[in-house]
Amino acid sequence: MKLLQRSLVARIVASLLAISAMALISIVVTMAVAGGSRGDAAALNVAGSLRMNTYQIVAALQRYERTPRGNSRPRFACSCSASRNAWRNPS
């Protein structure tokens, strides 16, 4: 302890070691958090795709309700086979 109180070089070395230790701990924690959240991006993409499909269905239904009754109403066909298969096979 007396060495740290008297020697400037010892204080600088101790400070650098403390900073290096904090940086190493920060790197380890960051890697652990990044490793734990790998599947979250895929889940968010599927959730966003399903939300977008819901908006498209609602918009199509609103257009359908505004058209007059009779033979002029359009027939619907799903043009979103990629997103339809995404929820069936999430892997």
mmCIF file of N, CA and C in Angstrom:
data_model
loop_
_atom_site.group_PDB
_atom_site.id
_atom_site.type_symbol
_atom_site.label_atom_id
_atom_site.label_comp_id
_atom_site.label_asym_id
_atom_site.label_seq_id
_atom_site.Cartn_x
_atom_site.Cartn_y
_atom_site.Cartn_z
ATOM 1 N N MET A 1 0.797 -1.200 0.000
ATOM 2 C CA MET A 1 0.000 0.000 0.000
ATOM 3 C C MET A 1 0.841 1.267 0.000
ATOM 4 N N LYS A 2 1.961 1.218 0.735
ATOM 5 C CA LYS A 2 2.818 2.395 0.764
ATOM 6 C C LYS A 2 3.411 2.663 -0.608
ATOM 7 N N LEU A 3 3.592 1.584 -1.387
ATOM 8 C CA LEU A 3 4.131 1.744 -2.742
ATOM 9 C C LEU A 3 3.170 2.545 -3.611
ATOM 10 N N LEU A 4 1.848 2.283 -3.484
ATOM 11 C CA LEU A 4 0.853 3.025 -4.261
ATOM 12 C C LEU A 4 0.756 4.477 -3.826
ATOM 13 N N GLN A 5 1.032 4.730 -2.565
ATOM 14 C CA GLN A 5 0.956 6.115 -2.078
ATOM 15 C C GLN A 5 2.155 6.942 -2.523
ATOM 16 N N ARG A 6 3.305 6.297 -2.685
ATOM 17 C CA ARG A 6 4.509 7.054 -3.020
ATOM 18 C C ARG A 6 4.841 7.040 -4.508
ATOM 19 N N SER A 7 4.604 5.935 -5.186
ATOM 20 C CA SER A 7 5.087 5.797 -6.557
ATOM 21 C C SER A 7 3.989 6.164 -7.566
ATOM 22 N N LEU A 8 4.299 7.100 -8.420
ATOM 23 C CA LEU A 8 3.378 7.500 -9.474
ATOM 24 C C LEU A 8 3.218 6.390 -10.498
ATOM 25 N N VAL A 9 4.294 5.712 -10.814
ATOM 26 C CA VAL A 9 4.251 4.611 -11.786
ATOM 27 C C VAL A 9 3.361 3.486 -11.266
ATOM 28 N N ALA A 10 3.454 3.181 -9.990
ATOM 29 C CA ALA A 10 2.623 2.123 -9.410
ATOM 30 C C ALA A 10 1.144 2.514 -9.457
ATOM 31 N N ARG A 11 0.838 3.775 -9.205
ATOM 32 C CA ARG A 11 -0.556 4.234 -9.303
ATOM 33 C C ARG A 11 -1.085 4.127 -10.728
ATOM 34 N N ILE A 12 -0.262 4.494 -11.700
ATOM 35 C CA ILE A 12 -0.675 4.409 -13.107
ATOM 36 C C ILE A 12 -0.909 2.950 -13.499
ATOM 37 N N VAL A 13 -0.003 2.067 -13.100
ATOM 38 C CA VAL A 13 -0.155 0.643 -13.424
ATOM 39 C C VAL A 13 -1.415 0.089 -12.764
ATOM 40 N N ALA A 14 -1.671 0.433 -11.513
ATOM 41 C CA ALA A 14 -2.871 -0.037 -10.813
ATOM 42 C C ALA A 14 -4.134 0.491 -11.499
ATOM 43 N N SER A 15 -4.109 1.735 -11.932
ATOM 44 C CA SER A 15 -5.263 2.309 -12.632
ATOM 45 C C SER A 15 -5.503 1.600 -13.956
ATOM 46 N N LEU A 16 -4.449 1.348 -14.706
ATOM 47 C CA LEU A 16 -4.590 0.648 -15.986
ATOM 48 C C LEU A 16 -5.094 -0.782 -15.791
ATOM 49 N N LEU A 17 -4.622 -1.452 -14.748
ATOM 50 C CA LEU A 17 -5.112 -2.807 -14.465
ATOM 51 C C LEU A 17 -6.602 -2.784 -14.102
ATOM 52 N N ALA A 18 -7.021 -1.800 -13.324
ATOM 53 C CA ALA A 18 -8.439 -1.685 -12.953
ATOM 54 C C ALA A 18 -9.302 -1.405 -14.177
ATOM 55 N N ILE A 19 -8.837 -0.517 -15.029
ATOM 56 C CA ILE A 19 -9.583 -0.203 -16.256
ATOM 57 C C ILE A 19 -9.647 -1.419 -17.172
ATOM 58 N N SER A 20 -8.545 -2.144 -17.294
ATOM 59 C CA SER A 20 -8.525 -3.350 -18.127
ATOM 60 C C SER A 20 -9.460 -4.415 -17.584
ATOM 61 N N ALA A 21 -9.500 -4.572 -16.262
ATOM 62 C CA ALA A 21 -10.404 -5.547 -15.657
ATOM 63 C C ALA A 21 -11.863 -5.176 -15.917
ATOM 64 N N MET A 22 -12.195 -3.898 -15.794
ATOM 65 C CA MET A 22 -13.571 -3.463 -16.064
ATOM 66 C C MET A 22 -13.935 -3.676 -17.536
ATOM 67 N N ALA A 23 -13.004 -3.420 -18.437
ATOM 68 C CA ALA A 23 -13.258 -3.626 -19.863
ATOM 69 C C ALA A 23 -13.469 -5.104 -20.158
ATOM 70 N N LEU A 24 -12.670 -5.972 -19.549
ATOM 71 C CA LEU A 24 -12.815 -7.410 -19.758
ATOM 72 C C LEU A 24 -14.160 -7.912 -19.231
ATOM 73 N N ILE A 25 -14.554 -7.435 -18.069
ATOM 74 C CA ILE A 25 -15.863 -7.807 -17.521
ATOM 75 C C ILE A 25 -16.979 -7.322 -18.441
ATOM 76 N N SER A 26 -16.849 -6.125 -18.968
ATOM 77 C CA SER A 26 -17.850 -5.584 -19.887
ATOM 78 C C SER A 26 -17.943 -6.423 -21.164
ATOM 79 N N ILE A 27 -16.815 -6.849 -21.687
ATOM 80 C CA ILE A 27 -16.807 -7.681 -22.898
ATOM 81 C C ILE A 27 -17.500 -9.013 -22.638
ATOM 82 N N VAL A 28 -17.204 -9.637 -21.500
ATOM 83 C CA VAL A 28 -17.808 -10.926 -21.176
ATOM 84 C C VAL A 28 -19.321 -10.798 -21.019
ATOM 85 N N VAL A 29 -19.770 -9.757 -20.337
ATOM 86 C CA VAL A 29 -21.214 -9.547 -20.153
ATOM 87 C C VAL A 29 -21.892 -9.277 -21.497
ATOM 88 N N THR A 30 -21.265 -8.479 -22.349
ATOM 89 C CA THR A 30 -21.831 -8.183 -23.664
ATOM 90 C C THR A 30 -21.950 -9.446 -24.515
ATOM 91 N N MET A 31 -20.934 -10.296 -24.478
ATOM 92 C CA MET A 31 -20.983 -11.545 -25.242
ATOM 93 C C MET A 31 -22.076 -12.467 -24.712
ATOM 94 N N ALA A 32 -22.266 -12.506 -23.397
ATOM 95 C CA ALA A 32 -23.313 -13.347 -22.819
ATOM 96 C C ALA A 32 -24.701 -12.854 -23.232
ATOM 97 N N VAL A 33 -24.906 -11.548 -23.210
ATOM 98 C CA VAL A 33 -26.201 -10.990 -23.601
ATOM 99 C C VAL A 33 -26.454 -11.217 -25.096
ATOM 100 N N ALA A 34 -25.433 -11.010 -25.916
ATOM 101 C CA ALA A 34 -25.594 -11.215 -27.361
ATOM 102 C C ALA A 34 -25.859 -12.677 -27.688
ATOM 103 N N GLY A 35 -25.204 -13.587 -26.985
ATOM 104 C CA GLY A 35 -25.443 -15.008 -27.216
ATOM 105 C C GLY A 35 -26.838 -15.439 -26.797
ATOM 106 N N GLY A 36 -27.366 -14.825 -25.762
ATOM 107 C CA GLY A 36 -28.700 -15.184 -25.289
ATOM 108 C C GLY A 36 -29.829 -14.639 -26.135
ATOM 109 N N SER A 37 -29.560 -13.647 -26.954
ATOM 110 C CA SER A 37 -30.634 -13.023 -27.736
ATOM 111 C C SER A 37 -30.564 -13.364 -29.220
ATOM 112 N N ARG A 38 -29.945 -14.456 -29.577
ATOM 113 C CA ARG A 38 -29.816 -14.823 -30.995
ATOM 114 C C ARG A 38 -31.144 -15.139 -31.655
ATOM 115 N N GLY A 39 -32.015 -15.877 -30.996
ATOM 116 C CA GLY A 39 -33.289 -16.259 -31.593
ATOM 117 C C GLY A 39 -34.327 -15.161 -31.570
ATOM 118 N N ASP A 40 -34.059 -14.093 -30.839
ATOM 119 C CA ASP A 40 -35.050 -13.027 -30.713
ATOM 120 C C ASP A 40 -35.305 -12.310 -32.034
ATOM 121 N N ALA A 41 -34.283 -12.145 -32.856
ATOM 122 C CA ALA A 41 -34.456 -11.439 -34.127
ATOM 123 C C ALA A 41 -35.377 -12.217 -35.059
ATOM 124 N N ALA A 42 -35.218 -13.526 -35.111
ATOM 125 C CA ALA A 42 -36.092 -14.343 -35.962
ATOM 126 C C ALA A 42 -37.536 -14.284 -35.475
ATOM 127 N N ALA A 43 -37.721 -14.324 -34.163
ATOM 128 C CA ALA A 43 -39.076 -14.246 -33.611
ATOM 129 C C ALA A 43 -39.709 -12.897 -33.918
ATOM 130 N N LEU A 44 -38.930 -11.821 -33.848
ATOM 131 C CA LEU A 44 -39.466 -10.493 -34.174
ATOM 132 C C LEU A 44 -39.833 -10.394 -35.645
ATOM 133 N N ASN A 45 -39.038 -11.012 -36.521
ATOM 134 C CA ASN A 45 -39.358 -10.982 -37.947
ATOM 135 C C ASN A 45 -40.658 -11.715 -38.237
ATOM 136 N N VAL A 46 -40.860 -12.861 -37.607
ATOM 137 C CA VAL A 46 -42.111 -13.606 -37.808
ATOM 138 C C VAL A 46 -43.289 -12.818 -37.257
ATOM 139 N N ALA A 47 -43.112 -12.216 -36.086
ATOM 140 C CA ALA A 47 -44.200 -11.425 -35.493
ATOM 141 C C ALA A 47 -44.544 -10.233 -36.380
ATOM 142 N N GLY A 48 -43.552 -9.569 -36.927
ATOM 143 C CA GLY A 48 -43.802 -8.447 -37.824
ATOM 144 C C GLY A 48 -44.495 -8.883 -39.098
ATOM 145 N N SER A 49 -44.089 -10.046 -39.618
ATOM 146 C CA SER A 49 -44.730 -10.565 -40.822
ATOM 147 C C SER A 49 -46.198 -10.888 -40.570
ATOM 148 N N LEU A 50 -46.489 -11.501 -39.433
ATOM 149 C CA LEU A 50 -47.882 -11.811 -39.098
ATOM 150 C C LEU A 50 -48.698 -10.541 -38.891
ATOM 151 N N ARG A 51 -48.108 -9.529 -38.272
ATOM 152 C CA ARG A 51 -48.816 -8.258 -38.079
ATOM 153 C C ARG A 51 -49.111 -7.607 -39.423
ATOM 154 N N MET A 52 -48.142 -7.641 -40.340
ATOM 155 C CA MET A 52 -48.359 -7.053 -41.666
ATOM 156 C C MET A 52 -49.456 -7.796 -42.422
ATOM 157 N N ASN A 53 -49.471 -9.132 -42.304
ATOM 158 C CA ASN A 53 -50.534 -9.900 -42.952
ATOM 159 C C ASN A 53 -51.895 -9.545 -42.377
ATOM 160 N N THR A 54 -51.962 -9.300 -41.072
ATOM 161 C CA THR A 54 -53.220 -8.899 -40.451
ATOM 162 C C THR A 54 -53.686 -7.565 -41.004
ATOM 163 N N TYR A 55 -52.769 -6.606 -41.146
ATOM 164 C CA TYR A 55 -53.131 -5.309 -41.731
ATOM 165 C C TYR A 55 -53.645 -5.478 -43.160
ATOM 166 N N GLN A 56 -53.016 -6.352 -43.924
ATOM 167 C CA GLN A 56 -53.451 -6.567 -45.303
ATOM 168 C C GLN A 56 -54.840 -7.196 -45.356
ATOM 169 N N ILE A 57 -55.111 -8.125 -44.437
ATOM 170 C CA ILE A 57 -56.424 -8.764 -44.400
ATOM 171 C C ILE A 57 -57.495 -7.745 -44.016
ATOM 172 N N VAL A 58 -57.206 -6.919 -43.027
ATOM 173 C CA VAL A 58 -58.172 -5.898 -42.595
ATOM 174 C C VAL A 58 -58.441 -4.911 -43.725
ATOM 175 N N ALA A 59 -57.376 -4.487 -44.430
ATOM 176 C CA ALA A 59 -57.567 -3.552 -45.544
ATOM 177 C C ALA A 59 -58.394 -4.192 -46.654
ATOM 178 N N ALA A 60 -58.143 -5.463 -46.944
ATOM 179 C CA ALA A 60 -58.916 -6.152 -47.982
ATOM 180 C C ALA A 60 -60.374 -6.298 -47.573
ATOM 181 N N LEU A 61 -60.622 -6.592 -46.314
ATOM 182 C CA LEU A 61 -62.003 -6.708 -45.847
ATOM 183 C C LEU A 61 -62.732 -5.368 -45.890
ATOM 184 N N GLN A 62 -62.029 -4.300 -45.574
ATOM 185 C CA GLN A 62 -62.646 -2.981 -45.650
ATOM 186 C C GLN A 62 -62.986 -2.620 -47.088
ATOM 187 N N ARG A 63 -62.079 -2.945 -48.024
ATOM 188 C CA ARG A 63 -62.396 -2.697 -49.439
ATOM 189 C C ARG A 63 -63.571 -3.559 -49.878
ATOM 190 N N TYR A 64 -63.634 -4.787 -49.411
ATOM 191 C CA TYR A 64 -64.705 -5.705 -49.767
ATOM 192 C C TYR A 64 -66.044 -5.200 -49.253
ATOM 193 N N GLU A 65 -66.056 -4.646 -48.043
ATOM 194 C CA GLU A 65 -67.306 -4.149 -47.480
ATOM 195 C C GLU A 65 -67.803 -2.903 -48.199
ATOM 196 N N ARG A 66 -66.900 -2.143 -48.792
ATOM 197 C CA ARG A 66 -67.307 -0.919 -49.494
ATOM 198 C C ARG A 66 -67.842 -1.192 -50.896
ATOM 199 N N THR A 67 -67.547 -2.345 -51.456
ATOM 200 C CA THR A 67 -68.044 -2.639 -52.798
ATOM 201 C C THR A 67 -69.503 -3.058 -52.718
ATOM 202 N N PRO A 68 -70.277 -2.741 -53.747
ATOM 203 C CA PRO A 68 -71.699 -3.114 -53.724
ATOM 204 C C PRO A 68 -71.873 -4.636 -53.818
ATOM 205 N N ARG A 69 -72.988 -5.089 -53.299
ATOM 206 C CA ARG A 69 -73.273 -6.529 -53.335
ATOM 207 C C ARG A 69 -73.567 -6.958 -54.764
ATOM 208 N N GLY A 70 -73.278 -8.197 -55.055
ATOM 209 C CA GLY A 70 -73.551 -8.704 -56.392
ATOM 210 C C GLY A 70 -72.336 -9.429 -56.941
ATOM 211 N N ASN A 71 -72.296 -9.555 -58.249
ATOM 212 C CA ASN A 71 -71.219 -10.308 -58.896
ATOM 213 C C ASN A 71 -69.944 -9.497 -59.047
ATOM 214 N N SER A 72 -69.987 -8.204 -58.740
ATOM 215 C CA SER A 72 -68.814 -7.371 -58.957
ATOM 216 C C SER A 72 -67.794 -7.469 -57.822
ATOM 217 N N ARG A 73 -68.121 -8.185 -56.770
ATOM 218 C CA ARG A 73 -67.170 -8.314 -55.658
ATOM 219 C C ARG A 73 -65.992 -9.186 -56.078
ATOM 220 N N PRO A 74 -64.794 -8.768 -55.731
ATOM 221 C CA PRO A 74 -63.614 -9.548 -56.134
ATOM 222 C C PRO A 74 -63.481 -10.811 -55.305
ATOM 223 N N ARG A 75 -62.845 -11.810 -55.909
ATOM 224 C CA ARG A 75 -62.535 -13.036 -55.179
ATOM 225 C C ARG A 75 -61.139 -12.882 -54.599
ATOM 226 N N PHE A 76 -60.945 -13.413 -53.419
ATOM 227 C CA PHE A 76 -59.666 -13.266 -52.745
ATOM 228 C C PHE A 76 -58.828 -14.521 -52.908
ATOM 229 N N ALA A 77 -57.579 -14.306 -53.177
ATOM 230 C CA ALA A 77 -56.604 -15.397 -53.203
ATOM 231 C C ALA A 77 -55.386 -14.918 -52.424
ATOM 232 N N CYS A 78 -54.881 -15.757 -51.581
ATOM 233 C CA CYS A 78 -53.738 -15.362 -50.765
ATOM 234 C C CYS A 78 -52.487 -15.326 -51.635
ATOM 235 N N SER A 79 -51.852 -14.168 -51.697
ATOM 236 C CA SER A 79 -50.629 -14.034 -52.477
ATOM 237 C C SER A 79 -49.409 -13.978 -51.572
ATOM 238 N N CYS A 80 -49.554 -14.507 -50.389
ATOM 239 C CA CYS A 80 -48.464 -14.406 -49.413
ATOM 240 C C CYS A 80 -48.036 -15.799 -48.965
ATOM 241 N N SER A 81 -47.655 -16.655 -49.906
ATOM 242 C CA SER A 81 -47.310 -18.034 -49.567
ATOM 243 C C SER A 81 -46.071 -18.124 -48.699
ATOM 244 N N ALA A 82 -45.121 -17.216 -48.860
ATOM 245 C CA ALA A 82 -43.905 -17.269 -48.041
ATOM 246 C C ALA A 82 -44.225 -17.016 -46.579
ATOM 247 N N SER A 83 -45.038 -16.004 -46.313
ATOM 248 C CA SER A 83 -45.364 -15.712 -44.922
ATOM 249 C C SER A 83 -46.357 -16.732 -44.368
ATOM 250 N N ARG A 84 -47.188 -17.314 -45.227
ATOM 251 C CA ARG A 84 -48.112 -18.341 -44.779
ATOM 252 C C ARG A 84 -47.336 -19.575 -44.334
ATOM 253 N N ASN A 85 -46.270 -19.915 -45.036
ATOM 254 C CA ASN A 85 -45.454 -21.060 -44.647
ATOM 255 C C ASN A 85 -44.554 -20.748 -43.472
ATOM 256 N N ALA A 86 -44.299 -19.496 -43.170
ATOM 257 C CA ALA A 86 -43.405 -19.129 -42.065
ATOM 258 C C ALA A 86 -43.990 -19.538 -40.733
ATOM 259 N N TRP A 87 -45.299 -19.393 -40.563
ATOM 260 C CA TRP A 87 -45.875 -19.760 -39.263
ATOM 261 C C TRP A 87 -46.064 -21.256 -39.155
ATOM 262 N N ARG A 88 -46.144 -21.966 -40.288
ATOM 263 C CA ARG A 88 -46.258 -23.427 -40.231
ATOM 264 C C ARG A 88 -44.934 -24.072 -39.877
ATOM 265 N N ASN A 89 -43.846 -23.546 -40.441
ATOM 266 C CA ASN A 89 -42.501 -24.082 -40.193
ATOM 267 C C ASN A 89 -41.625 -22.987 -39.639
ATOM 268 N N PRO A 90 -41.690 -22.695 -38.346
ATOM 269 C CA PRO A 90 -40.932 -21.562 -37.801
ATOM 270 C C PRO A 90 -39.435 -21.756 -37.783
ATOM 271 N N SER A 91 -38.944 -22.940 -38.016
ATOM 272 C CA SER A 91 -37.489 -23.160 -37.964
ATOM 273 C C SER A 91 -36.864 -22.746 -39.252
#
